Amino acid sequence: MSSTIKVAIVGASGETGQSIVDGLLGSDTKFHVRALVRPESISKPINADLQGRGVEIIPVSLTGPEEKLVEALSGIDIVISAIFFGSLDQEIHLANAAKAAGVKRFVQSAFMVVIPPRGVVDFREKKEENLNHIQKIRLPYTYIDAGWWYQITLPRLPSGRLDYLVPSTQPQNPIGLDGNIPSALADIKDVGRYVARIITDPRTLNKRVHVYNEVYTRNQVYDLLENLSGEVLERDYISEADAKARVEEARTVLEQNPADFTAFAKLSTSQLFYSWGIRGDNTPEYADYLGYLSGKDLYPDFEYATLRDYVVDALEGKAKGVYQK
């Protein structure tokens, strides 16, 4: 690769995409970042902001003529897909174009908690199908999963002090089983910094990589928040049977309304909770079992935000939420 590494990213305006752009632009490595944007979205303010920070904005449709997509990837070293999880079919077109353009590494839209490849979360199966396609066409790749974000970890406080981060309209997960199921967590702001390290590392080529900051149980999260806030939280525990029932109820609703995104999102969140909150899939140990490389082993010098840091900022009104306008 040249001294400047050319990276194309799809989904730069999303939560994960913005973190990745921040990580690339803030890295000691010199990256040229090109954002592929749907032509109908080119006038959105976020794209003007990205352009003002030095990001090259290229309007192109992932479902349009492949030659246009190949042209948009001309000269690109690395492609990163942070595509919306409801549009994963389009990633196949992106991978094919990356192969045709001679891209040296393709990072598909993974960036999730650790989940079994099949049988637990439906959209995880689609990610695995996409990886299978990438491997079938022999496109060099790296598959990256990151911890459950701090930004969607905290419960609401009785006083409402965290409502600016966790709106009252946002559904809250109960606590799985006895509350002692561990889960790997990360600050969304650190995810992009991890990505900037991983994509230039020859050890991670054609590998799966797991990165996270810390591991907490739900009881430990609640204890930490109570200790730092001085407030007492109600703890709503749920059994495995009830969690499974929630998944099946959500599946039934989606089957009755296949085009309803709200129903799709409800099924996905129910399945995700069952995976990390009941089964305990989202752990470094399970990632190791599945064959992931560990970010802790690869980058022992990585300085990350702790959950305690995030909670302190949250209580002082200094934290930033996700999925907020």
PDB file of C-alpha atoms in Angstrom:
ATOM      1  CA  MET A   1       0.000   0.000   0.000  1.00  0.00           C
ATOM      2  CA  SER A   2       1.022   3.600  -0.526  1.00  0.00           C
ATOM      3  CA  SER A   3       1.948   5.893   2.340  1.00  0.00           C
ATOM      4  CA  THR A   4      -1.635   7.179   2.259  1.00  0.00           C
ATOM      5  CA  ILE A   5      -4.161   4.366   2.607  1.00  0.00           C
ATOM      6  CA  LYS A   6      -7.302   4.942   0.594  1.00  0.00           C
ATOM      7  CA  VAL A   7     -10.468   3.772   2.334  1.00  0.00           C
ATOM      8  CA  ALA A   8     -13.997   3.770   0.959  1.00  0.00           C
ATOM      9  CA  ILE A   9     -16.824   3.547   3.457  1.00  0.00           C
ATOM     10  CA  VAL A  10     -20.510   2.865   2.959  1.00  0.00           C
ATOM     11  CA  GLY A  11     -22.810   4.060   5.732  1.00  0.00           C
ATOM     12  CA  ALA A  12     -20.582   6.890   6.924  1.00  0.00           C
ATOM     13  CA  SER A  13     -23.567   8.823   8.275  1.00  0.00           C
ATOM     14  CA  GLY A  14     -24.711   6.060  10.656  1.00  0.00           C
ATOM     15  CA  GLU A  15     -23.628   5.636  14.276  1.00  0.00           C
ATOM     16  CA  THR A  16     -20.999   3.001  13.475  1.00  0.00           C
ATOM     17  CA  GLY A  17     -19.973   4.756  10.284  1.00  0.00           C
ATOM     18  CA  GLN A  18     -19.404   8.070  12.050  1.00  0.00           C
ATOM     19  CA  SER A  19     -17.279   6.357  14.680  1.00  0.00           C
ATOM     20  CA  ILE A  20     -15.198   4.727  11.954  1.00  0.00           C
ATOM     21  CA  VAL A  21     -14.715   8.015  10.111  1.00  0.00           C
ATOM     22  CA  ASP A  22     -13.637   9.651  13.384  1.00  0.00           C
ATOM     23  CA  GLY A  23     -11.234   6.778  14.039  1.00  0.00           C
ATOM     24  CA  LEU A  24      -9.674   7.001  10.583  1.00  0.00           C
ATOM     25  CA  LEU A  25      -9.325  10.790  10.563  1.00  0.00           C
ATOM     26  CA  GLY A  26      -7.903  10.786  14.094  1.00  0.00           C
ATOM     27  CA  SER A  27      -5.422   7.999  13.470  1.00  0.00           C
ATOM     28  CA  ASP A  28      -1.643   8.389  13.316  1.00  0.00           C
ATOM     29  CA  THR A  29      -1.877   6.437  10.057  1.00  0.00           C
ATOM     30  CA  LYS A  30      -2.617   8.648   7.053  1.00  0.00           C
ATOM     31  CA  PHE A  31      -5.967   7.692   5.533  1.00  0.00           C
ATOM     32  CA  HIS A  32      -7.787   9.201   2.586  1.00  0.00           C
ATOM     33  CA  VAL A  33     -11.479   8.566   3.254  1.00  0.00           C
ATOM     34  CA  ARG A  34     -14.036   8.304   0.476  1.00  0.00           C
ATOM     35  CA  ALA A  35     -17.712   8.016   1.484  1.00  0.00           C
ATOM     36  CA  LEU A  36     -20.042   6.311  -0.984  1.00  0.00           C
ATOM     37  CA  VAL A  37     -23.423   8.008  -0.637  1.00  0.00           C
ATOM     38  CA  ARG A  38     -26.793   7.296  -2.221  1.00  0.00           C
ATOM     39  CA  PRO A  39     -27.436   9.988  -4.866  1.00  0.00           C
ATOM     40  CA  GLU A  40     -30.781  10.872  -3.236  1.00  0.00           C
ATOM     41  CA  SER A  41     -28.993  11.500   0.098  1.00  0.00           C
ATOM     42  CA  ILE A  42     -26.155  13.632  -1.242  1.00  0.00           C
ATOM     43  CA  SER A  43     -27.651  16.919   0.017  1.00  0.00           C
ATOM     44  CA  LYS A  44     -28.017  15.795   3.645  1.00  0.00           C
ATOM     45  CA  PRO A  45     -26.174  18.070   6.123  1.00  0.00           C
ATOM     46  CA  ILE A  46     -24.100  15.147   7.462  1.00  0.00           C
ATOM     47  CA  ASN A  47     -22.451  14.785   4.049  1.00  0.00           C
ATOM     48  CA  ALA A  48     -21.542  18.466   3.952  1.00  0.00           C
ATOM     49  CA  ASP A  49     -20.062  18.047   7.416  1.00  0.00           C
ATOM     50  CA  LEU A  50     -18.029  15.033   6.309  1.00  0.00           C
ATOM     51  CA  GLN A  51     -16.808  16.894   3.252  1.00  0.00           C
ATOM     52  CA  GLY A  52     -15.755  19.800   5.433  1.00  0.00           C
ATOM     53  CA  ARG A  53     -13.590  17.398   7.437  1.00  0.00           C
ATOM     54  CA  GLY A  54     -11.785  16.225   4.310  1.00  0.00           C
ATOM     55  CA  VAL A  55     -13.896  13.209   3.393  1.00  0.00           C
ATOM     56  CA  GLU A  56     -14.391  12.714  -0.333  1.00  0.00           C
ATOM     57  CA  ILE A  57     -18.109  12.292  -1.097  1.00  0.00           C
ATOM     58  CA  ILE A  58     -19.032  10.109  -4.072  1.00  0.00           C
ATOM     59  CA  PRO A  59     -22.684   9.667  -5.073  1.00  0.00           C
ATOM     60  CA  VAL A  60     -23.318   6.108  -6.241  1.00  0.00           C
ATOM     61  CA  SER A  61     -26.056   3.514  -5.880  1.00  0.00           C
ATOM     62  CA  LEU A  62     -25.173   0.072  -4.541  1.00  0.00           C
ATOM     63  CA  THR A  63     -27.976  -1.394  -6.631  1.00  0.00           C
ATOM     64  CA  GLY A  64     -27.150   0.500  -9.829  1.00  0.00           C
ATOM     65  CA  PRO A  65     -24.879  -0.637 -12.680  1.00  0.00           C
ATOM     66  CA  GLU A  66     -21.866  -2.494 -11.293  1.00  0.00           C
ATOM     67  CA  GLU A  67     -19.448  -0.585 -13.512  1.00  0.00           C
ATOM     68  CA  LYS A  68     -20.425   2.648 -11.740  1.00  0.00           C
ATOM     69  CA  LEU A  69     -19.687   1.062  -8.372  1.00  0.00           C
ATOM     70  CA  VAL A  70     -16.384  -0.347  -9.630  1.00  0.00           C
ATOM     71  CA  GLU A  71     -15.476   3.131 -10.856  1.00  0.00           C
ATOM     72  CA  ALA A  72     -16.274   4.581  -7.421  1.00  0.00           C
ATOM     73  CA  LEU A  73     -13.885   2.046  -5.867  1.00  0.00           C
ATOM     74  CA  SER A  74     -11.081   2.688  -8.344  1.00  0.00           C
ATOM     75  CA  GLY A  75      -7.757   3.087  -6.539  1.00  0.00           C
ATOM     76  CA  ILE A  76      -9.237   2.129  -3.176  1.00  0.00           C
ATOM     77  CA  ASP A  77      -7.164  -0.063  -0.854  1.00  0.00           C
ATOM     78  CA  ILE A  78      -9.813  -0.941   1.745  1.00  0.00           C
ATOM     79  CA  VAL A  79     -13.608  -0.961   1.640  1.00  0.00           C
ATOM     80  CA  ILE A  80     -15.555  -0.727   4.894  1.00  0.00           C
ATOM     81  CA  SER A  81     -19.260  -1.463   4.905  1.00  0.00           C
ATOM     82  CA  ALA A  82     -21.235   0.038   7.778  1.00  0.00           C
ATOM     83  CA  ILE A  83     -24.451  -0.534   5.872  1.00  0.00           C
ATOM     84  CA  PHE A  84     -27.777  -0.546   7.705  1.00  0.00           C
ATOM     85  CA  PHE A  85     -28.572  -4.063   8.927  1.00  0.00           C
ATOM     86  CA  GLY A  86     -31.909  -4.015   7.124  1.00  0.00           C
ATOM     87  CA  SER A  87     -30.137  -3.564   3.759  1.00  0.00           C
ATOM     88  CA  LEU A  88     -27.540  -6.322   3.964  1.00  0.00           C
ATOM     89  CA  ASP A  89     -28.530  -7.749   0.555  1.00  0.00           C
ATOM     90  CA  GLN A  90     -26.893  -4.719  -1.062  1.00  0.00           C
ATOM     91  CA  GLU A  91     -23.540  -5.692   0.428  1.00  0.00           C
ATOM     92  CA  ILE A  92     -23.213  -8.476  -2.145  1.00  0.00           C
ATOM     93  CA  HIS A  93     -23.108  -5.876  -4.945  1.00  0.00           C
ATOM     94  CA  LEU A  94     -20.489  -3.919  -2.998  1.00  0.00           C
ATOM     95  CA  ALA A  95     -18.321  -7.007  -2.504  1.00  0.00           C
ATOM     96  CA  ASN A  96     -18.509  -7.936  -6.186  1.00  0.00           C
ATOM     97  CA  ALA A  97     -17.499  -4.416  -7.199  1.00  0.00           C
ATOM     98  CA  ALA A  98     -14.651  -4.418  -4.657  1.00  0.00           C
ATOM     99  CA  LYS A  99     -13.353  -7.668  -6.150  1.00  0.00           C
ATOM    100  CA  ALA A 100     -13.536  -6.255  -9.666  1.00  0.00           C
ATOM    101  CA  ALA A 101     -11.779  -3.041  -8.562  1.00  0.00           C
ATOM    102  CA  GLY A 102      -8.869  -4.950  -6.993  1.00  0.00           C
ATOM    103  CA  VAL A 103      -9.569  -3.853  -3.419  1.00  0.00           C
ATOM    104  CA  LYS A 104      -6.994  -5.290  -1.010  1.00  0.00           C
ATOM    105  CA  ARG A 105      -9.289  -5.741   2.006  1.00  0.00           C
ATOM    106  CA  PHE A 106     -13.059  -5.767   2.509  1.00  0.00           C
ATOM    107  CA  VAL A 107     -14.609  -5.158   5.924  1.00  0.00           C
ATOM    108  CA  GLN A 108     -18.249  -6.170   5.858  1.00  0.00           C
ATOM    109  CA  SER A 109     -20.954  -4.750   8.090  1.00  0.00           C
ATOM    110  CA  ALA A 110     -20.496  -6.863  11.219  1.00  0.00           C
ATOM    111  CA  PHE A 111     -19.597  -4.627  14.212  1.00  0.00           C
ATOM    112  CA  MET A 112     -21.958  -6.510  16.510  1.00  0.00           C
ATOM    113  CA  VAL A 113     -21.908  -8.482  19.730  1.00  0.00           C
ATOM    114  CA  VAL A 114     -20.637 -12.050  19.498  1.00  0.00           C
ATOM    115  CA  ILE A 115     -23.472 -14.279  18.286  1.00  0.00           C
ATOM    116  CA  PRO A 116     -23.548 -17.851  16.954  1.00  0.00           C
ATOM    117  CA  PRO A 117     -23.388 -17.692  13.135  1.00  0.00           C
ATOM    118  CA  ARG A 118     -26.781 -19.356  12.792  1.00  0.00           C
ATOM    119  CA  GLY A 119     -29.861 -20.233  14.796  1.00  0.00           C
ATOM    120  CA  VAL A 120     -30.133 -17.356  17.295  1.00  0.00           C
ATOM    121  CA  VAL A 121     -30.360 -13.949  15.554  1.00  0.00           C
ATOM    122  CA  ASP A 122     -31.840 -13.867  12.062  1.00  0.00           C
ATOM    123  CA  PHE A 123     -29.859 -10.954  10.655  1.00  0.00           C
ATOM    124  CA  ARG A 124     -26.616 -12.503  11.944  1.00  0.00           C
ATOM    125  CA  GLU A 125     -27.321 -15.359   9.552  1.00  0.00           C
ATOM    126  CA  LYS A 126     -27.467 -12.855   6.689  1.00  0.00           C
ATOM    127  CA  LYS A 127     -24.082 -11.485   7.735  1.00  0.00           C
ATOM    128  CA  GLU A 128     -22.728 -15.044   7.622  1.00  0.00           C
ATOM    129  CA  GLU A 129     -24.201 -15.561   4.142  1.00  0.00           C
ATOM    130  CA  ASN A 130     -22.445 -12.394   3.006  1.00  0.00           C
ATOM    131  CA  LEU A 131     -19.162 -13.588   4.485  1.00  0.00           C
ATOM    132  CA  ASN A 132     -19.609 -16.877   2.660  1.00  0.00           C
ATOM    133  CA  HIS A 133     -20.035 -14.934  -0.597  1.00  0.00           C
ATOM    134  CA  ILE A 134     -16.925 -12.869   0.130  1.00  0.00           C
ATOM    135  CA  GLN A 135     -14.944 -16.048   0.706  1.00  0.00           C
ATOM    136  CA  LYS A 136     -16.464 -17.700  -2.375  1.00  0.00           C
ATOM    137  CA  ILE A 137     -15.180 -14.912  -4.653  1.00  0.00           C
ATOM    138  CA  ARG A 138     -11.852 -14.918  -2.754  1.00  0.00           C
ATOM    139  CA  LEU A 139     -12.043 -11.273  -1.769  1.00  0.00           C
ATOM    140  CA  PRO A 140      -9.535 -10.465   1.006  1.00  0.00           C
ATOM    141  CA  TYR A 141     -11.492  -9.577   4.126  1.00  0.00           C
ATOM    142  CA  THR A 142     -11.570  -8.871   7.834  1.00  0.00           C
ATOM    143  CA  TYR A 143     -14.666  -9.559   9.943  1.00  0.00           C
ATOM    144  CA  ILE A 144     -14.902  -7.349  13.049  1.00  0.00           C
ATOM    145  CA  ASP A 145     -17.263  -7.684  15.991  1.00  0.00           C
ATOM    146  CA  ALA A 146     -17.304  -5.170  18.834  1.00  0.00           C
ATOM    147  CA  GLY A 147     -18.913  -5.083  22.257  1.00  0.00           C
ATOM    148  CA  TRP A 148     -22.425  -3.976  23.171  1.00  0.00           C
ATOM    149  CA  TRP A 149     -22.223  -0.187  23.295  1.00  0.00           C
ATOM    150  CA  TYR A 150     -22.087   1.724  26.566  1.00  0.00           C
ATOM    151  CA  GLN A 151     -24.538   4.117  24.921  1.00  0.00           C
ATOM    152  CA  ILE A 152     -27.328   1.485  24.985  1.00  0.00           C
ATOM    153  CA  THR A 153     -26.271  -0.206  28.233  1.00  0.00           C
ATOM    154  CA  LEU A 154     -27.540   2.098  30.965  1.00  0.00           C
ATOM    155  CA  PRO A 155     -31.077   1.850  32.375  1.00  0.00           C
ATOM    156  CA  ARG A 156     -33.074   4.969  33.112  1.00  0.00           C
ATOM    157  CA  LEU A 157     -32.825   6.545  36.562  1.00  0.00           C
ATOM    158  CA  PRO A 158     -35.926   7.295  38.678  1.00  0.00           C
ATOM    159  CA  SER A 159     -34.933  10.979  38.775  1.00  0.00           C
ATOM    160  CA  GLY A 160     -34.836  11.239  34.980  1.00  0.00           C
ATOM    161  CA  ARG A 161     -31.195  12.401  34.998  1.00  0.00           C
ATOM    162  CA  LEU A 162     -30.346  10.091  32.120  1.00  0.00           C
ATOM    163  CA  ASP A 163     -33.447  10.729  30.042  1.00  0.00           C
ATOM    164  CA  TYR A 164     -31.396  12.845  27.634  1.00  0.00           C
ATOM    165  CA  LEU A 165     -29.482   9.652  26.801  1.00  0.00           C
ATOM    166  CA  VAL A 166     -32.211   7.076  27.370  1.00  0.00           C
ATOM    167  CA  PRO A 167     -35.539   8.665  26.361  1.00  0.00           C
ATOM    168  CA  SER A 168     -38.677   7.506  28.154  1.00  0.00           C
ATOM    169  CA  THR A 169     -40.041   6.336  24.793  1.00  0.00           C
ATOM    170  CA  GLN A 170     -37.139   3.898  24.334  1.00  0.00           C
ATOM    171  CA  PRO A 171     -37.989   0.344  25.450  1.00  0.00           C
ATOM    172  CA  GLN A 172     -35.762  -1.058  28.182  1.00  0.00           C
ATOM    173  CA  ASN A 173     -34.475  -4.595  28.329  1.00  0.00           C
ATOM    174  CA  PRO A 174     -35.179  -6.562  31.508  1.00  0.00           C
ATOM    175  CA  ILE A 175     -32.335  -8.344  33.304  1.00  0.00           C
ATOM    176  CA  GLY A 176     -31.674 -11.859  32.096  1.00  0.00           C
ATOM    177  CA  LEU A 177     -31.924 -14.761  34.561  1.00  0.00           C
ATOM    178  CA  ASP A 178     -30.217 -13.830  37.853  1.00  0.00           C
ATOM    179  CA  GLY A 179     -28.398 -10.823  36.394  1.00  0.00           C
ATOM    180  CA  ASN A 180     -24.991 -12.480  36.491  1.00  0.00           C
ATOM    181  CA  ILE A 181     -24.600 -13.159  32.753  1.00  0.00           C
ATOM    182  CA  PRO A 182     -21.390 -11.427  31.560  1.00  0.00           C
ATOM    183  CA  SER A 183     -21.347  -9.299  28.424  1.00  0.00           C
ATOM    184  CA  ALA A 184     -18.480  -7.550  26.607  1.00  0.00           C
ATOM    185  CA  LEU A 185     -19.013  -3.787  26.319  1.00  0.00           C
ATOM    186  CA  ALA A 186     -17.412  -0.946  24.349  1.00  0.00           C
ATOM    187  CA  ASP A 187     -17.826   2.788  23.923  1.00  0.00           C
ATOM    188  CA  ILE A 188     -19.046   3.494  20.365  1.00  0.00           C
ATOM    189  CA  LYS A 189     -16.363   6.201  20.166  1.00  0.00           C
ATOM    190  CA  ASP A 190     -13.677   3.539  20.597  1.00  0.00           C
ATOM    191  CA  VAL A 191     -15.032   1.223  17.902  1.00  0.00           C
ATOM    192  CA  GLY A 192     -13.715   3.395  15.078  1.00  0.00           C
ATOM    193  CA  ARG A 193     -10.330   3.650  16.764  1.00  0.00           C
ATOM    194  CA  TYR A 194     -10.154  -0.135  16.933  1.00  0.00           C
ATOM    195  CA  VAL A 195     -11.082  -0.361  13.249  1.00  0.00           C
ATOM    196  CA  ALA A 196      -8.293   2.038  12.256  1.00  0.00           C
ATOM    197  CA  ARG A 197      -5.786  -0.293  13.923  1.00  0.00           C
ATOM    198  CA  ILE A 198      -7.261  -3.532  12.622  1.00  0.00           C
ATOM    199  CA  ILE A 199      -7.526  -2.672   8.922  1.00  0.00           C
ATOM    200  CA  THR A 200      -3.811  -1.909   8.585  1.00  0.00           C
ATOM    201  CA  ASP A 201      -2.678  -4.975  10.529  1.00  0.00           C
ATOM    202  CA  PRO A 202      -1.442  -7.891   8.373  1.00  0.00           C
ATOM    203  CA  ARG A 203      -2.265 -10.295  11.223  1.00  0.00           C
ATOM    204  CA  THR A 204      -5.989  -9.610  10.775  1.00  0.00           C
ATOM    205  CA  LEU A 205      -6.222 -10.257   7.031  1.00  0.00           C
ATOM    206  CA  ASN A 206      -8.785 -13.000   6.298  1.00  0.00           C
ATOM    207  CA  LYS A 207      -9.545 -13.302  10.017  1.00  0.00           C
ATOM    208  CA  ARG A 208     -12.365 -12.542  12.448  1.00  0.00           C
ATOM    209  CA  VAL A 209     -11.471 -10.046  15.160  1.00  0.00           C
ATOM    210  CA  HIS A 210     -13.263  -9.334  18.443  1.00  0.00           C
ATOM    211  CA  VAL A 211     -12.738  -5.999  20.202  1.00  0.00           C
ATOM    212  CA  TYR A 212     -14.302  -4.701  23.405  1.00  0.00           C
ATOM    213  CA  ASN A 213     -13.421  -2.507  26.388  1.00  0.00           C
ATOM    214  CA  GLU A 214     -14.692  -4.275  29.510  1.00  0.00           C
ATOM    215  CA  VAL A 215     -16.925  -7.147  30.626  1.00  0.00           C
ATOM    216  CA  TYR A 216     -19.857  -6.484  32.986  1.00  0.00           C
ATOM    217  CA  THR A 217     -22.890  -8.390  34.202  1.00  0.00           C
ATOM    218  CA  ARG A 218     -26.199  -6.529  34.354  1.00  0.00           C
ATOM    219  CA  ASN A 219     -26.081  -6.612  38.151  1.00  0.00           C
ATOM    220  CA  GLN A 220     -22.656  -4.974  38.018  1.00  0.00           C
ATOM    221  CA  VAL A 221     -23.943  -2.285  35.630  1.00  0.00           C
ATOM    222  CA  TYR A 222     -26.847  -1.528  37.976  1.00  0.00           C
ATOM    223  CA  ASP A 223     -24.555  -1.551  41.027  1.00  0.00           C
ATOM    224  CA  LEU A 224     -22.162   0.892  39.362  1.00  0.00           C
ATOM    225  CA  LEU A 225     -24.949   3.260  38.361  1.00  0.00           C
ATOM    226  CA  GLU A 226     -26.522   3.126  41.831  1.00  0.00           C
ATOM    227  CA  ASN A 227     -23.199   3.793  43.551  1.00  0.00           C
ATOM    228  CA  LEU A 228     -22.339   6.760  41.346  1.00  0.00           C
ATOM    229  CA  SER A 229     -25.830   8.290  41.190  1.00  0.00           C
ATOM    230  CA  GLY A 230     -26.993   7.642  44.762  1.00  0.00           C
ATOM    231  CA  GLU A 231     -30.315   6.411  43.376  1.00  0.00           C
ATOM    232  CA  VAL A 232     -31.964   3.008  43.751  1.00  0.00           C
ATOM    233  CA  LEU A 233     -32.948   1.159  40.593  1.00  0.00           C
ATOM    234  CA  GLU A 234     -35.798  -1.275  40.178  1.00  0.00           C
ATOM    235  CA  ARG A 235     -34.511  -4.584  38.797  1.00  0.00           C
ATOM    236  CA  ASP A 236     -36.810  -6.464  36.441  1.00  0.00           C
ATOM    237  CA  TYR A 237     -35.553 -10.032  35.987  1.00  0.00           C
ATOM    238  CA  ILE A 238     -36.793 -12.332  33.239  1.00  0.00           C
ATOM    239  CA  SER A 239     -36.615 -16.105  32.776  1.00  0.00           C
ATOM    240  CA  GLU A 240     -35.310 -17.911  29.715  1.00  0.00           C
ATOM    241  CA  ALA A 241     -38.811 -19.150  28.928  1.00  0.00           C
ATOM    242  CA  ASP A 242     -40.230 -15.619  28.994  1.00  0.00           C
ATOM    243  CA  ALA A 243     -37.369 -14.290  26.863  1.00  0.00           C
ATOM    244  CA  LYS A 244     -37.999 -17.035  24.292  1.00  0.00           C
ATOM    245  CA  ALA A 245     -41.710 -16.195  24.341  1.00  0.00           C
ATOM    246  CA  ARG A 246     -40.894 -12.568  23.544  1.00  0.00           C
ATOM    247  CA  VAL A 247     -38.885 -13.694  20.525  1.00  0.00           C
ATOM    248  CA  GLU A 248     -41.716 -15.887  19.260  1.00  0.00           C
ATOM    249  CA  GLU A 249     -44.315 -13.163  19.794  1.00  0.00           C
ATOM    250  CA  ALA A 250     -42.169 -10.726  17.821  1.00  0.00           C
ATOM    251  CA  ARG A 251     -41.656 -13.307  15.054  1.00  0.00           C
ATOM    252  CA  THR A 252     -45.412 -13.854  14.763  1.00  0.00           C
ATOM    253  CA  VAL A 253     -46.026 -10.125  14.383  1.00  0.00           C
ATOM    254  CA  LEU A 254     -43.338  -9.857  11.689  1.00  0.00           C
ATOM    255  CA  GLU A 255     -44.748 -12.846   9.795  1.00  0.00           C
ATOM    256  CA  GLN A 256     -48.099 -11.074   9.725  1.00  0.00           C
ATOM    257  CA  ASN A 257     -46.470  -7.809   8.593  1.00  0.00           C
ATOM    258  CA  PRO A 258     -43.294  -8.743   6.634  1.00  0.00           C
ATOM    259  CA  ALA A 259     -42.735  -5.188   5.376  1.00  0.00           C
ATOM    260  CA  ASP A 260     -43.123  -3.563   8.795  1.00  0.00           C
ATOM    261  CA  PHE A 261     -39.713  -2.299   9.893  1.00  0.00           C
ATOM    262  CA  THR A 262     -40.911  -1.787  13.459  1.00  0.00           C
ATOM    263  CA  ALA A 263     -41.799  -5.478  13.640  1.00  0.00           C
ATOM    264  CA  PHE A 264     -38.430  -6.420  12.140  1.00  0.00           C
ATOM    265  CA  ALA A 265     -36.620  -4.235  14.680  1.00  0.00           C
ATOM    266  CA  LYS A 266     -38.626  -5.723  17.565  1.00  0.00           C
ATOM    267  CA  LEU A 267     -37.721  -9.264  16.523  1.00  0.00           C
ATOM    268  CA  SER A 268     -34.044  -8.310  16.119  1.00  0.00           C
ATOM    269  CA  THR A 269     -33.805  -6.627  19.528  1.00  0.00           C
ATOM    270  CA  SER A 270     -35.621  -9.538  21.195  1.00  0.00           C
ATOM    271  CA  GLN A 271     -33.238 -12.021  19.601  1.00  0.00           C
ATOM    272  CA  LEU A 272     -30.197  -9.933  20.500  1.00  0.00           C
ATOM    273  CA  PHE A 273     -31.273  -9.759  24.135  1.00  0.00           C
ATOM    274  CA  TYR A 274     -31.831 -13.514  24.202  1.00  0.00           C
ATOM    275  CA  SER A 275     -28.297 -13.998  22.828  1.00  0.00           C
ATOM    276  CA  TRP A 276     -26.334 -11.678  25.139  1.00  0.00           C
ATOM    277  CA  GLY A 277     -28.717 -11.472  28.104  1.00  0.00           C
ATOM    278  CA  ILE A 278     -29.820 -15.091  28.437  1.00  0.00           C
ATOM    279  CA  ARG A 279     -27.468 -17.357  26.503  1.00  0.00           C
ATOM    280  CA  GLY A 280     -24.377 -15.326  27.428  1.00  0.00           C
ATOM    281  CA  ASP A 281     -22.917 -15.419  23.901  1.00  0.00           C
ATOM    282  CA  ASN A 282     -21.296 -11.976  24.029  1.00  0.00           C
ATOM    283  CA  THR A 283     -18.101 -12.875  25.872  1.00  0.00           C
ATOM    284  CA  PRO A 284     -14.395 -12.953  25.000  1.00  0.00           C
ATOM    285  CA  GLU A 285     -14.365 -16.660  25.837  1.00  0.00           C
ATOM    286  CA  TYR A 286     -17.077 -17.472  23.307  1.00  0.00           C
ATOM    287  CA  ALA A 287     -15.371 -15.291  20.680  1.00  0.00           C
ATOM    288  CA  ASP A 288     -12.180 -17.252  21.283  1.00  0.00           C
ATOM    289  CA  TYR A 289     -14.111 -20.515  20.925  1.00  0.00           C
ATOM    290  CA  LEU A 290     -15.486 -19.299  17.567  1.00  0.00           C
ATOM    291  CA  GLY A 291     -11.963 -18.562  16.356  1.00  0.00           C
ATOM    292  CA  TYR A 292     -11.817 -14.771  16.640  1.00  0.00           C
ATOM    293  CA  LEU A 293      -8.527 -12.990  17.201  1.00  0.00           C
ATOM    294  CA  SER A 294      -8.653 -10.923  20.399  1.00  0.00           C
ATOM    295  CA  GLY A 295      -8.164  -7.176  20.281  1.00  0.00           C
ATOM    296  CA  LYS A 296      -6.748  -7.406  23.812  1.00  0.00           C
ATOM    297  CA  ASP A 297      -3.974  -9.648  22.534  1.00  0.00           C
ATOM    298  CA  LEU A 298      -3.385  -7.710  19.330  1.00  0.00           C
ATOM    299  CA  TYR A 299      -3.377  -4.207  20.847  1.00  0.00           C
ATOM    300  CA  PRO A 300      -2.448  -4.359  24.543  1.00  0.00           C
ATOM    301  CA  ASP A 301      -1.524  -0.648  24.403  1.00  0.00           C
ATOM    302  CA  PHE A 302      -5.003   0.477  23.319  1.00  0.00           C
ATOM    303  CA  GLU A 303      -6.336   3.127  25.708  1.00  0.00           C
ATOM    304  CA  TYR A 304     -10.099   2.847  25.983  1.00  0.00           C
ATOM    305  CA  ALA A 305     -12.886   4.542  27.902  1.00  0.00           C
ATOM    306  CA  THR A 306     -14.104   2.557  30.899  1.00  0.00           C
ATOM    307  CA  LEU A 307     -17.782   2.110  31.681  1.00  0.00           C
ATOM    308  CA  ARG A 308     -17.184   4.067  34.877  1.00  0.00           C
ATOM    309  CA  ASP A 309     -15.832   6.971  32.786  1.00  0.00           C
ATOM    310  CA  TYR A 310     -18.949   6.885  30.650  1.00  0.00           C
ATOM    311  CA  VAL A 311     -21.333   6.756  33.632  1.00  0.00           C
ATOM    312  CA  VAL A 312     -19.604   9.720  35.290  1.00  0.00           C
ATOM    313  CA  ASP A 313     -19.918  11.750  32.078  1.00  0.00           C
ATOM    314  CA  ALA A 314     -23.529  10.638  31.685  1.00  0.00           C
ATOM    315  CA  LEU A 315     -24.449  11.769  35.188  1.00  0.00           C
ATOM    316  CA  GLU A 316     -22.765  15.126  34.587  1.00  0.00           C
ATOM    317  CA  GLY A 317     -24.740  15.630  31.380  1.00  0.00           C
ATOM    318  CA  LYS A 318     -21.638  15.351  29.201  1.00  0.00           C
ATOM    319  CA  ALA A 319     -22.262  12.048  27.411  1.00  0.00           C
ATOM    320  CA  LYS A 320     -23.645  11.656  23.933  1.00  0.00           C
ATOM    321  CA  GLY A 321     -26.373   9.190  23.092  1.00  0.00           C
ATOM    322  CA  VAL A 322     -26.986   7.251  19.891  1.00  0.00           C
ATOM    323  CA  TYR A 323     -29.891   7.162  17.446  1.00  0.00           C
ATOM    324  CA  GLN A 324     -30.788  10.710  18.396  1.00  0.00           C
ATOM    325  CA  LYS A 325     -31.339  13.571  15.994  1.00  0.00           C
TER     326      LYS A 325
END
